[in-house]
Structures are given as C-alpha cells and as structure tokens.
CSV table of C-alpha atoms in Angstrom, one decimal:
chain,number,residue,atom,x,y,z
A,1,UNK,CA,-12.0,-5.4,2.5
A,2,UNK,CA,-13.1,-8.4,0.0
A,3,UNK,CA,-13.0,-12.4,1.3
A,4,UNK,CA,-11.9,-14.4,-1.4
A,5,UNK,CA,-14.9,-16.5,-2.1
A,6,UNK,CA,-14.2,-19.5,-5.0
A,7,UNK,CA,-12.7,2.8,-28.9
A,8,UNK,CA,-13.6,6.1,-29.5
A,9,UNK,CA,-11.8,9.5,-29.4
A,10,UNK,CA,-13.5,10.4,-26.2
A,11,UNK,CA,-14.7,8.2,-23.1
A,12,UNK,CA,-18.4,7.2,-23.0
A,13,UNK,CA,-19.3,7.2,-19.3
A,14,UNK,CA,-22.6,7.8,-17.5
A,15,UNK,CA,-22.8,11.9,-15.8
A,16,UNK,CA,-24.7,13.0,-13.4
A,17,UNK,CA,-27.3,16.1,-14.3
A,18,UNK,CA,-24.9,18.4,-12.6
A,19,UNK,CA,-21.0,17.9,-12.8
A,20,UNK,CA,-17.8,19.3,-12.5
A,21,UNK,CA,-16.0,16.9,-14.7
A,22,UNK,CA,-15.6,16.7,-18.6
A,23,UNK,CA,-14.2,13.6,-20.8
A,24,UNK,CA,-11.0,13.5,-21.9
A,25,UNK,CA,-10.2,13.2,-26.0
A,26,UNK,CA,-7.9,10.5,-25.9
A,27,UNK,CA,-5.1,13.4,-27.2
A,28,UNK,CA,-5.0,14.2,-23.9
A,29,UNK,CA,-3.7,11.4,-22.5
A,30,UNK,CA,-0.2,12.0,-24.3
A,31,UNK,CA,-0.2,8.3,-24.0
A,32,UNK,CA,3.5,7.0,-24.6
A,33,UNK,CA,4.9,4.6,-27.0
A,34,UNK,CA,6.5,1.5,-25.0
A,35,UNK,CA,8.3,-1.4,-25.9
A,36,UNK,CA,7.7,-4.1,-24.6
A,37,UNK,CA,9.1,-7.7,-26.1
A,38,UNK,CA,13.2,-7.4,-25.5
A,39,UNK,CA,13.0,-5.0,-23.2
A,40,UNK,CA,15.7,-5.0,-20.3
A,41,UNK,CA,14.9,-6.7,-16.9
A,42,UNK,CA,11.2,-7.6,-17.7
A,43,UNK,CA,10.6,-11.0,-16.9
A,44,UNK,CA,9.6,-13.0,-19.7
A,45,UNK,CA,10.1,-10.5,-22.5
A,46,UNK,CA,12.2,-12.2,-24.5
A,47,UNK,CA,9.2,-14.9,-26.1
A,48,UNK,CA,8.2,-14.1,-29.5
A,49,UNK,CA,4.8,-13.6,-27.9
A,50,UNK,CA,5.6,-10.5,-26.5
A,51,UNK,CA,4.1,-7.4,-27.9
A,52,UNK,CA,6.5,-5.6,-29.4
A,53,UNK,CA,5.0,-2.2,-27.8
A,54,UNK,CA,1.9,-1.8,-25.5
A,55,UNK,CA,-1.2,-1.3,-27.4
A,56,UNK,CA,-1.5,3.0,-27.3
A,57,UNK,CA,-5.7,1.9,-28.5
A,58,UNK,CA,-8.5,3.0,-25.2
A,59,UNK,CA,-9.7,0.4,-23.7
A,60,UNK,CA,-13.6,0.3,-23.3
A,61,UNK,CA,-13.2,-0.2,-19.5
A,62,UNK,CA,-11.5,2.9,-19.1
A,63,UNK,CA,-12.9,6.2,-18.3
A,64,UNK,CA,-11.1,9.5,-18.2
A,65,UNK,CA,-12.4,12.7,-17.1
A,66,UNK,CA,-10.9,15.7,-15.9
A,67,UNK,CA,-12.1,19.2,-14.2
A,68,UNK,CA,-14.3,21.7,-16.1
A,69,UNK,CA,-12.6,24.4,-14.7
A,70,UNK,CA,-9.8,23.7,-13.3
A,71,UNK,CA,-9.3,27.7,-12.1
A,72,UNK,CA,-12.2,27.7,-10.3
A,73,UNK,CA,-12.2,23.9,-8.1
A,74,UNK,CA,-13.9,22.9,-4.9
A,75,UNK,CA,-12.9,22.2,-2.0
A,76,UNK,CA,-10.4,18.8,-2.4
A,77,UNK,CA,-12.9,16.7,-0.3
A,78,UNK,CA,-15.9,18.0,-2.6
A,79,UNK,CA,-14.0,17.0,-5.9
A,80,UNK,CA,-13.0,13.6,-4.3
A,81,UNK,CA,-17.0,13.2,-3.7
A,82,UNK,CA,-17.7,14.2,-7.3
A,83,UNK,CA,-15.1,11.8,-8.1
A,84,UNK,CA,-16.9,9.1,-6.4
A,85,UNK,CA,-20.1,9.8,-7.8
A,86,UNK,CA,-19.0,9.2,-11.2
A,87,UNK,CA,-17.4,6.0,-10.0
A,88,UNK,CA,-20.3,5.1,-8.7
A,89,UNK,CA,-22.5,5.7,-12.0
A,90,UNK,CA,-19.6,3.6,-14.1
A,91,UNK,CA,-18.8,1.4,-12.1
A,92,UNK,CA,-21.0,-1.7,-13.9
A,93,UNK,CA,-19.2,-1.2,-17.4
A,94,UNK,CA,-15.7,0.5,-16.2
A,95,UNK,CA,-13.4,-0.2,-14.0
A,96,UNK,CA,-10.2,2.3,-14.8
A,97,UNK,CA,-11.0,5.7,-13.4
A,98,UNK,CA,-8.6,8.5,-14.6
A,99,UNK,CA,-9.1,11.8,-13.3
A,100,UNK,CA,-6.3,14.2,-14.8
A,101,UNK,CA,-4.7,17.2,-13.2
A,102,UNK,CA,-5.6,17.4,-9.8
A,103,UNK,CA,-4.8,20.9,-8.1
A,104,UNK,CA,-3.3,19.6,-4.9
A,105,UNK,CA,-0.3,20.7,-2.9
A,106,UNK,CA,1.1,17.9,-0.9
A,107,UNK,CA,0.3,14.9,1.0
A,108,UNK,CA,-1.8,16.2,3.4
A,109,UNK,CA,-4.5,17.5,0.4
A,110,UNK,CA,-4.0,13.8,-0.8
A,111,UNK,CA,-5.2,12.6,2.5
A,112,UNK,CA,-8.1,15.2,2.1
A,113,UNK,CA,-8.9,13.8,-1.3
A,114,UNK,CA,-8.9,10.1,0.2
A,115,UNK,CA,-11.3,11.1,2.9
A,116,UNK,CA,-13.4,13.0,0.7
A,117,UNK,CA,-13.8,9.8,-1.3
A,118,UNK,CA,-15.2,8.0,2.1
A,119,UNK,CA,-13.9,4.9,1.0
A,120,UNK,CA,-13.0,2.4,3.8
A,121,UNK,CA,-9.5,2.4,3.9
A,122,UNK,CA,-7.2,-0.9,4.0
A,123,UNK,CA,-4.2,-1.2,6.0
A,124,UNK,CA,-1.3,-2.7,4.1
A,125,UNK,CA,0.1,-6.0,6.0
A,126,UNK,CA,1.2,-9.2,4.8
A,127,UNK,CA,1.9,-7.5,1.1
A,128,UNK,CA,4.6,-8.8,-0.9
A,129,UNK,CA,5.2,-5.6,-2.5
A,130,UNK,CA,8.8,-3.0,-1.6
A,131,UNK,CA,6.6,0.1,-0.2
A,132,UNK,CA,7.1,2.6,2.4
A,133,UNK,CA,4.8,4.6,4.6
A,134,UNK,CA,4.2,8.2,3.7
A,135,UNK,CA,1.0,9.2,5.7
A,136,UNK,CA,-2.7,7.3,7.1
A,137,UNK,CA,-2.9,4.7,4.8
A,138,UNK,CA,-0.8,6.5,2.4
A,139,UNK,CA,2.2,4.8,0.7
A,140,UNK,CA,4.5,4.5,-2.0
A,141,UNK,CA,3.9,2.4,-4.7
A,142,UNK,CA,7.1,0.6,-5.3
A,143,UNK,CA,10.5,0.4,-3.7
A,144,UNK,CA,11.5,-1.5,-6.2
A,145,UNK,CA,14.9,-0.5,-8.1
A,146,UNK,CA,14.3,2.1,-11.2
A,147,UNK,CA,15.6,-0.6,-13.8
A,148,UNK,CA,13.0,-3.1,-13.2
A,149,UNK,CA,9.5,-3.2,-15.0
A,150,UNK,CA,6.7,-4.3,-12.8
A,151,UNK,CA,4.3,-6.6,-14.4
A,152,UNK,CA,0.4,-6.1,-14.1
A,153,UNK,CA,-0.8,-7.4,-11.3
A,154,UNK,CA,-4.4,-7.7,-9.0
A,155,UNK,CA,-2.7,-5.9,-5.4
A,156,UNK,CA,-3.0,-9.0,-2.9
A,157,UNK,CA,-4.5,-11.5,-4.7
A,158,UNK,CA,-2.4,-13.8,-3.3
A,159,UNK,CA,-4.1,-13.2,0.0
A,160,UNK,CA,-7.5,-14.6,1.6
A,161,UNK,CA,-8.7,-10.8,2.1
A,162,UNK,CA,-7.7,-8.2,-0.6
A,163,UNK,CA,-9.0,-4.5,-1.4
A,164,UNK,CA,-11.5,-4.0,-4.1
A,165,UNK,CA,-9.6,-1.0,-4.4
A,166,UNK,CA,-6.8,1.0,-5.4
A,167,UNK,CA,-5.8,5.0,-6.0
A,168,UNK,CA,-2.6,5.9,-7.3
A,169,UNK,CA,-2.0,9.8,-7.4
A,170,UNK,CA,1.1,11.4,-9.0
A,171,UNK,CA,3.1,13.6,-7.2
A,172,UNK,CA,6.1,13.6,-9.8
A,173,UNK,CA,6.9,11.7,-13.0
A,174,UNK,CA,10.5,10.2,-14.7
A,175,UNK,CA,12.0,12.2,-16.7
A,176,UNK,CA,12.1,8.9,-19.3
A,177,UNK,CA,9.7,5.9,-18.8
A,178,UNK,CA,8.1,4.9,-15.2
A,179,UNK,CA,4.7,4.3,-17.4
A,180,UNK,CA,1.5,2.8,-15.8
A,181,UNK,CA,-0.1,0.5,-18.1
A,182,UNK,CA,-3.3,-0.8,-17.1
A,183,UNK,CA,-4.3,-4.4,-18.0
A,184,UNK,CA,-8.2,-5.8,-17.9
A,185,UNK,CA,-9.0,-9.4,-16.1
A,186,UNK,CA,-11.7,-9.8,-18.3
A,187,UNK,CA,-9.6,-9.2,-21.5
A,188,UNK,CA,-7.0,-11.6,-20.0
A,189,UNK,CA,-9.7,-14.3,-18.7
A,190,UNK,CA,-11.5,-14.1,-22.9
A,191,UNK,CA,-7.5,-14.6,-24.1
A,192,UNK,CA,-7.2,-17.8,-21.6
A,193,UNK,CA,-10.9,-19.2,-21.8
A,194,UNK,CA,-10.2,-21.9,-23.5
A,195,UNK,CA,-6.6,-22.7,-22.7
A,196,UNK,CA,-5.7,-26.0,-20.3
A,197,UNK,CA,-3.4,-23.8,-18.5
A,198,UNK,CA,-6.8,-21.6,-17.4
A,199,UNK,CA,-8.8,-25.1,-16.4
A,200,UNK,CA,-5.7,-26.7,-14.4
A,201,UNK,CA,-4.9,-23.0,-12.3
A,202,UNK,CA,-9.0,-23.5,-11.6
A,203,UNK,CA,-8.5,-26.7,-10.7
A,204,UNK,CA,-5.3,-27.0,-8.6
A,205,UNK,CA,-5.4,-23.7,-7.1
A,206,UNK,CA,-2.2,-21.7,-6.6
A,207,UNK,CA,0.3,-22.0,-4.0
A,208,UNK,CA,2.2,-18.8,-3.4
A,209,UNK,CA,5.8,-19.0,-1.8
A,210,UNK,CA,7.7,-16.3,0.0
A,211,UNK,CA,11.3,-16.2,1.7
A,212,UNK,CA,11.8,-12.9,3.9
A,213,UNK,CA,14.7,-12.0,5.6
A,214,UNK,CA,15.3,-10.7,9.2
A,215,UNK,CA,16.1,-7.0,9.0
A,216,UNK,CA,19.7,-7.8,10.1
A,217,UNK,CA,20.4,-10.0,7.6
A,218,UNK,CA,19.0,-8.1,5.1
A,219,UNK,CA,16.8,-5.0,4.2
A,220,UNK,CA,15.1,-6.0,1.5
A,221,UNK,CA,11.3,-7.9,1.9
A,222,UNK,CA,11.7,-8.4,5.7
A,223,UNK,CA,9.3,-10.0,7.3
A,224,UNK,CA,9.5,-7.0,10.0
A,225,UNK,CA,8.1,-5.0,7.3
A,226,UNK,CA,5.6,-7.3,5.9
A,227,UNK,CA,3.8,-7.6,9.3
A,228,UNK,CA,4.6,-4.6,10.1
A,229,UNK,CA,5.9,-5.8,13.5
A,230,UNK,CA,9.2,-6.6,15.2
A,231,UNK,CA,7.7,-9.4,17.0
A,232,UNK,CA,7.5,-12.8,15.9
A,233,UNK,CA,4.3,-13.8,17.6
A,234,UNK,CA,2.1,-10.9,16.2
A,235,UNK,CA,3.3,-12.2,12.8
A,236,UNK,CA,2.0,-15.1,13.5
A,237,UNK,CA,-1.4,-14.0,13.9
A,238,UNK,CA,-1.4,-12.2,10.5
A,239,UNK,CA,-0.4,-15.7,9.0
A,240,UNK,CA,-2.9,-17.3,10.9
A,241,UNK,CA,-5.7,-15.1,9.8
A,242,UNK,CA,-4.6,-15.4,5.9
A,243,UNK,CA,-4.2,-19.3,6.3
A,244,UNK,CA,-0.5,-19.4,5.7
A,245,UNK,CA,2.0,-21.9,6.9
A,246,UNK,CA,5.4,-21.0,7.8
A,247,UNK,CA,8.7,-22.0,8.7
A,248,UNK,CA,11.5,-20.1,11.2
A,249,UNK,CA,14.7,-20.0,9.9
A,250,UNK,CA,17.8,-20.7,12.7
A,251,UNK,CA,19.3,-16.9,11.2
A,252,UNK,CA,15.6,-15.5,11.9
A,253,UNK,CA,14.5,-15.4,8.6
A,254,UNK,CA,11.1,-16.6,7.8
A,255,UNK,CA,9.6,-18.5,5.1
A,256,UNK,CA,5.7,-19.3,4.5
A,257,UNK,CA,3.2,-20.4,2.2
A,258,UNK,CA,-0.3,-20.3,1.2
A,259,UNK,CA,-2.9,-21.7,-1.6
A,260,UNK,CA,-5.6,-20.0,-2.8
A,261,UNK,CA,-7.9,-19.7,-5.9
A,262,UNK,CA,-6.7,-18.2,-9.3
A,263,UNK,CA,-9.9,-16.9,-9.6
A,264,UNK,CA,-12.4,-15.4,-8.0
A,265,UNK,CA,-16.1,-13.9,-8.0
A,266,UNK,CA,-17.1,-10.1,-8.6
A,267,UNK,CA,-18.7,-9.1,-5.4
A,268,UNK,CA,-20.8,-7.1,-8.0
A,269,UNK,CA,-21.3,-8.8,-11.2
A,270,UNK,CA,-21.1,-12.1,-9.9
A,271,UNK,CA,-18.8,-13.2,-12.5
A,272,UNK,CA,-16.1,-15.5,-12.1
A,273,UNK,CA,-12.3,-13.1,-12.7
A,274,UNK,CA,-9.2,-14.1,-13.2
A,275,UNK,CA,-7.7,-12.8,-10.2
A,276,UNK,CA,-4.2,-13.7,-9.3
A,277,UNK,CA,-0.2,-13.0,-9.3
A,278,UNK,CA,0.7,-16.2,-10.5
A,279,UNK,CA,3.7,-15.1,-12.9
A,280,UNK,CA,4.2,-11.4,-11.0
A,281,UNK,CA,4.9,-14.0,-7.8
A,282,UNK,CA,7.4,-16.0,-10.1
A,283,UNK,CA,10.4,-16.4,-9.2
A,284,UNK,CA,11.4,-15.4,-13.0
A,285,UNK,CA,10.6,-12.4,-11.8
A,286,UNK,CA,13.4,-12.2,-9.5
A,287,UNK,CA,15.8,-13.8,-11.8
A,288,UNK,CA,15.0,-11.1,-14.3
A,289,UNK,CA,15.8,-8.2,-11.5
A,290,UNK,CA,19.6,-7.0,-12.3
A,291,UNK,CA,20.4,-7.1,-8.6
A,292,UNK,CA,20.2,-11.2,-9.0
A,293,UNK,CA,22.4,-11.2,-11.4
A,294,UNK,CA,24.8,-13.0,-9.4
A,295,UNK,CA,22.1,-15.5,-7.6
A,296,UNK,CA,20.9,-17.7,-10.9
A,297,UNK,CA,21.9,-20.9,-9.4
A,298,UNK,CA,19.2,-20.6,-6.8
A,299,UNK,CA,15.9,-23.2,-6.7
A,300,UNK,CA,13.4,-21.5,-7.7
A,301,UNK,CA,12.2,-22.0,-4.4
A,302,UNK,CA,14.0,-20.1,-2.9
A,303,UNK,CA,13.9,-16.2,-4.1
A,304,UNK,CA,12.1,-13.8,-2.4
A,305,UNK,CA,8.5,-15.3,-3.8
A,306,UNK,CA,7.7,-17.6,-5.9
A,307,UNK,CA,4.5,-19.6,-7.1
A,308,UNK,CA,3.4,-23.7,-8.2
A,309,UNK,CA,0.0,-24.8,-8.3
A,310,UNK,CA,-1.6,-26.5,-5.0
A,311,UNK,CA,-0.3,-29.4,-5.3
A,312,UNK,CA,3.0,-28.8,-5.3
A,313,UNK,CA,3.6,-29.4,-9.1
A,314,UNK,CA,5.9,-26.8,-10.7
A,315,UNK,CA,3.8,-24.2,-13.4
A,316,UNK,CA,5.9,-25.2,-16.6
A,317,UNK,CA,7.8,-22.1,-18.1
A,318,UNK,CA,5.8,-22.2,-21.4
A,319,UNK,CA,2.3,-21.9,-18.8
A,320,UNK,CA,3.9,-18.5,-17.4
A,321,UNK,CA,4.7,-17.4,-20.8
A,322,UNK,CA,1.4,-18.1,-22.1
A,323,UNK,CA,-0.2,-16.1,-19.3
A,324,UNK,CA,2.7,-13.1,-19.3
A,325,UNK,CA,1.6,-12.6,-22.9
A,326,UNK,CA,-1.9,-12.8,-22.7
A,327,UNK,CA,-1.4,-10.2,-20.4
A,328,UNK,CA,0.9,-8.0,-21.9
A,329,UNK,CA,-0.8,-7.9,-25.2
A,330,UNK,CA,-3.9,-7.1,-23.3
A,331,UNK,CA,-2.1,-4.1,-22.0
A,332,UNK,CA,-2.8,-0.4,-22.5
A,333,UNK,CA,-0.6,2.2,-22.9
A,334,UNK,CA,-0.8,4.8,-20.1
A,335,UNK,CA,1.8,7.8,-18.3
A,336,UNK,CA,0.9,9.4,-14.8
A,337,UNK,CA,1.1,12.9,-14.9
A,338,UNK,CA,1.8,15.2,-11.8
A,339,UNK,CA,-2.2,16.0,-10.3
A,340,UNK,CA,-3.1,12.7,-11.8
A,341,UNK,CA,-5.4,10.3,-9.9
A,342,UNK,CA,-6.5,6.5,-11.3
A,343,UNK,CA,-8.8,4.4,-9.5
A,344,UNK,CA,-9.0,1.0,-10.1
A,345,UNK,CA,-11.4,-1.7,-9.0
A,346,UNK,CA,-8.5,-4.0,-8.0
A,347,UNK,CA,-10.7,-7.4,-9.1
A,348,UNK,CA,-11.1,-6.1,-12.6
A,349,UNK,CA,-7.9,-3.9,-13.4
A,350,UNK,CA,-4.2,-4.6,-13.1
A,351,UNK,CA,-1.6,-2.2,-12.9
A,352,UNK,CA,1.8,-2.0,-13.3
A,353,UNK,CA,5.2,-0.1,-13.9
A,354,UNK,CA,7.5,0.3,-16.4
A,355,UNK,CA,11.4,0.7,-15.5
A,356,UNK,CA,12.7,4.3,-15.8
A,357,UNK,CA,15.1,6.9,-16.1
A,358,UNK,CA,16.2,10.4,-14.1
A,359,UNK,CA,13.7,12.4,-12.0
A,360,UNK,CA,12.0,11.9,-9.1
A,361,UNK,CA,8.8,9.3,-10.0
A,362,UNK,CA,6.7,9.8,-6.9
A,363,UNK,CA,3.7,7.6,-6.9
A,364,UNK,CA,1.5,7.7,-4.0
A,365,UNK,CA,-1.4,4.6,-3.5
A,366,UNK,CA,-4.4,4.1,-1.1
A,367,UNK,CA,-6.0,0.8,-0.9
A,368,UNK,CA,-9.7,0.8,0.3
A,369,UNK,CA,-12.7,-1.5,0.2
C-alpha cells in the first residue's frame, strides 16, 4: 500500500545468469489494430485530437517475456518467483511486465501464481470501479457493460492510499475487441509539461465526486459494494481514513467527496508522476456510456462520479480534452491472450479496455503493494 505523498523488434530487459524466460519479438504480440478517434461510446473521441488508431509501435517501458519451455514449466509459485525476479531487475527503466502464455488451469493456480509472487496483497475498498469478487484478493476487472471503452487510468488514484501494483491475468478473450492498451505517466506528464492545464491541476488539486446508490434503489456503484459493508457506520470509517466528506441521502443513497493531488512522487525514482483519474472520473464519461442515453439533462454533478479542481471550479471541456488526448495518443496497442499475465507498476502505467464483441472476456486482477 502507497500514501499519497505531494523500439526495437525485441524487448531489452536486464536477465538474471540463470532464467527460465526468453523476450518476446514484438510479432508475438499479434498486437491489434484499434481505432480510436470516432469510436462508439468512448468519452471524448470525437475531438480531432484523437488518434485515429492506437499507436501498434513498443513502448520502451515495456517488457515482454515469455517461458523457454513452456513443455517443461515449474511449479506455478516457482515461475511467479522467476517472474518477480525479473521485475525486480527492470523495474528502474520498465514498468509494463508482460509474461505470455501462462500454463495454468483455473483460479485456484492463479492464486498460486499471486502467492508465488509474495507481493503484499491490497484489499479492494472504496474503488470506484464495477468489479466482482472471484477469490483472496482475486477479482474481475470490469463490470462494466461490453459496449463501453474504458479509458487509461492509475487504479485508485483518486484515493489517499493506492497500490503500487496491479496483475491482470487472462482467463478468456472477446471474440472481437476487449483490447488492453497500456498508457505511460511519463509519456503523458512530457506531452503536458508545459501546458497551464498541467500547472493549475498541480496547483488546485483535484476534487473527485461520487454519487452511489443504496442496493435497493439500484444495483449499480452501491455504496454497499464500495465499502464492502451493509452498514452505514463501517463506511464511515473507510471515508474517514481516505479523508472524504459525505452526505446521506433521505432514500439511503450516499454521496461524498474528496481532494487530492494530481500528481504524485515515485516511491522509487523520486520523481514527481502524473498520477490521477481526472477525465476517467468525468462525468463525460458517464454521459458517453449508452445506458445514459436517456439521463443527458443531468448536472454534471450528479452521475455516478465526477471530478472539478479543489476549489470547486469546473475543469473546462477543452482541459479534459487536452488531457484525454495526450493520453490516448500516448497509448500502445496491446490484446490479452488466454495464459497471459501483465504487471504494472500502477504509479507509472495506466491501463485500460476497449469495448467488445461475443465471447466470454475474462479478466482477472490482483492489486498488491
């Protein structure tokens, strides 16, 4: 757990002497082409500043390796301790970690792989994010409906404490879309470095907003299963430890709010990262979502979450479309496979998903620290 304090053909990473892994050629990634600008119920993608598709070039913060011999594998919680390893040597100059084609069978060899990795796992609570339980700190990734792209986005950086964090493992893919692109803070922090929209977010901070409904009045983004908790007074105490205020509706709904920085600095590196959800917290990206087609009229205020700076002072449509497309043309193309795991360092990579079509996309995550 973090406290918020204020190209080549292959994959040039650091191995030990001894290893079981190999690099990838960038071939292997069958890396997909996406569109991006115009593309149905993605907030924002409508500007002219859109990429037209995601960039299909490797970023040099992303590593991709994958077994020698995949035939002849250790033990899951021995791979998941080679895996770390490497992490561990790239960690300084990488912070995308794909490792391709893992030979597991079911959750419970997931959970082997997780403890192998002897990570300190985070418990999910106060997220603003549509997931579901699946195992010990195991969950889906998204609840959200099939039609909507997910922009990239830091997981809880709206929050005083965060992961450092995240593992996504693939246990089935879309038959048509439900890509992964991976975005880089510092890529996005060297497109908005000299913008006034990057000095006034440093400056005024970022108030996040959220409404949640009472499971009987709705069922989705309760605040039952945001806390985790059927009782009002133990959500409480989450608020209280992430420094939120809130508000009880008379229907039991909730609403609350919190500031925090829109940046942040690298436990490691000591740099300062751009480190937020200040346009994936939008409430644009609610009105993009075709299940509020019929709820346009609302304040912005009032959709499920939204975001302002600090102060109060409403972030102007042309800031969030600056900062959408320096994000999105920062983005790289990339498509979980089944056996696929990627690690990211959650203050340094943002990930994402695109809307899909047919299949089953199961995508497991694990947050750790």
């Amino acid at each position: 757990m973090l406290v918020r304090r204020i190209t080549g053909k292959q994959f040039k990473t650091t191995f030990p002497t001894r290893t079981i892994f190999t690099e990838l050629e960038q071939k292997e990634l069958n890396q997909p082409r996406i569109k991006c600008r115009n593309r149905p119920y993605l907030a924002g993608a409508k500007s002219d500043k859109f990429p037209e598709y995601i960039s299909m070039s490797v970023n040099k913060y992303f590593s991709g390796i994958k077994l020698k011999d995949p035939k002849n594998t250790p033990h899951m919680k021995d791979i998941a301790l080679e895996f770390r390893k490497h992490i561990d040597e790239n960690l300084k100059t990488h912070s995308a970690f794909l490792l391709k084609g893992l030979p597991t069978n079911g959750v419970d060899e997931i959970q082997d792989f997780i403890s192998g990795m002897e990570y300190k796992s985070f418990y999910y609570d106060a997220g603003n994010a549509a997931r579901s339980s699946v195992g010990e700190y195991l969950y889906t990734a998204s609840d959200e409906p099939k039609d909507v792209s997910i922009e990239p986005h830091n997981e809880m950086a709206y929050l005083e404490t965060f992961p450092s964090k995240i593992m996504f493992y693939c246990a089935s893919a879309a038959d048509y879309g439900g890509d992964s692109p991976v975005v880089f803070n510092r890529d996005i922090k060297k497109s908005l470095d000299t913008s006034d929209v990057y000095e006034k977010m440093n400056k005024k901070k970022i108030r996040y907003i959220r409404n949640l409904s009472h499971e009987k009045n709705s069922p989705y983004l309760t605040w039952q299963e945001t806390f985790k908790t059927k009782s009002e007074e133990k959500a409480e105490k989450v608020m209280q430890r992430e420094n939120m205020d809130w508000e009880w509706q008379h229907n039991g709904d909730l609403s609350l709010w919190n500031t925090v920085s829109a940046t942040t600095q690298h436990p490691v590196t000591k740099e300062e990262i751009w480190f937020n959800q200040v346009t994936a917290a939008h409430s644009s990206y609610y009105k993009d979502m075709s299940i509020n087609v019929n709820n346009q009229h609302l304040p912005a205020n009032q959709f499920p979450l939204h975001t302002c700076y600090g102060d109060g002072e409403e972030i102007t449509d042309e800031e969030v479309d600056e900062i959408r497309s320096a994000t999105w043309s920062n983005a790289m193309s990339l498509k979980l496979q089944p056996g696929d795991v990627l690690l990211l360092d959650n203050l340094l990579a943002l990930h994402s998903r695109m809307s899909y079509e047919g299949g089953e996309r199961k995508i497991l995550v694990n947050l750790s620290y």
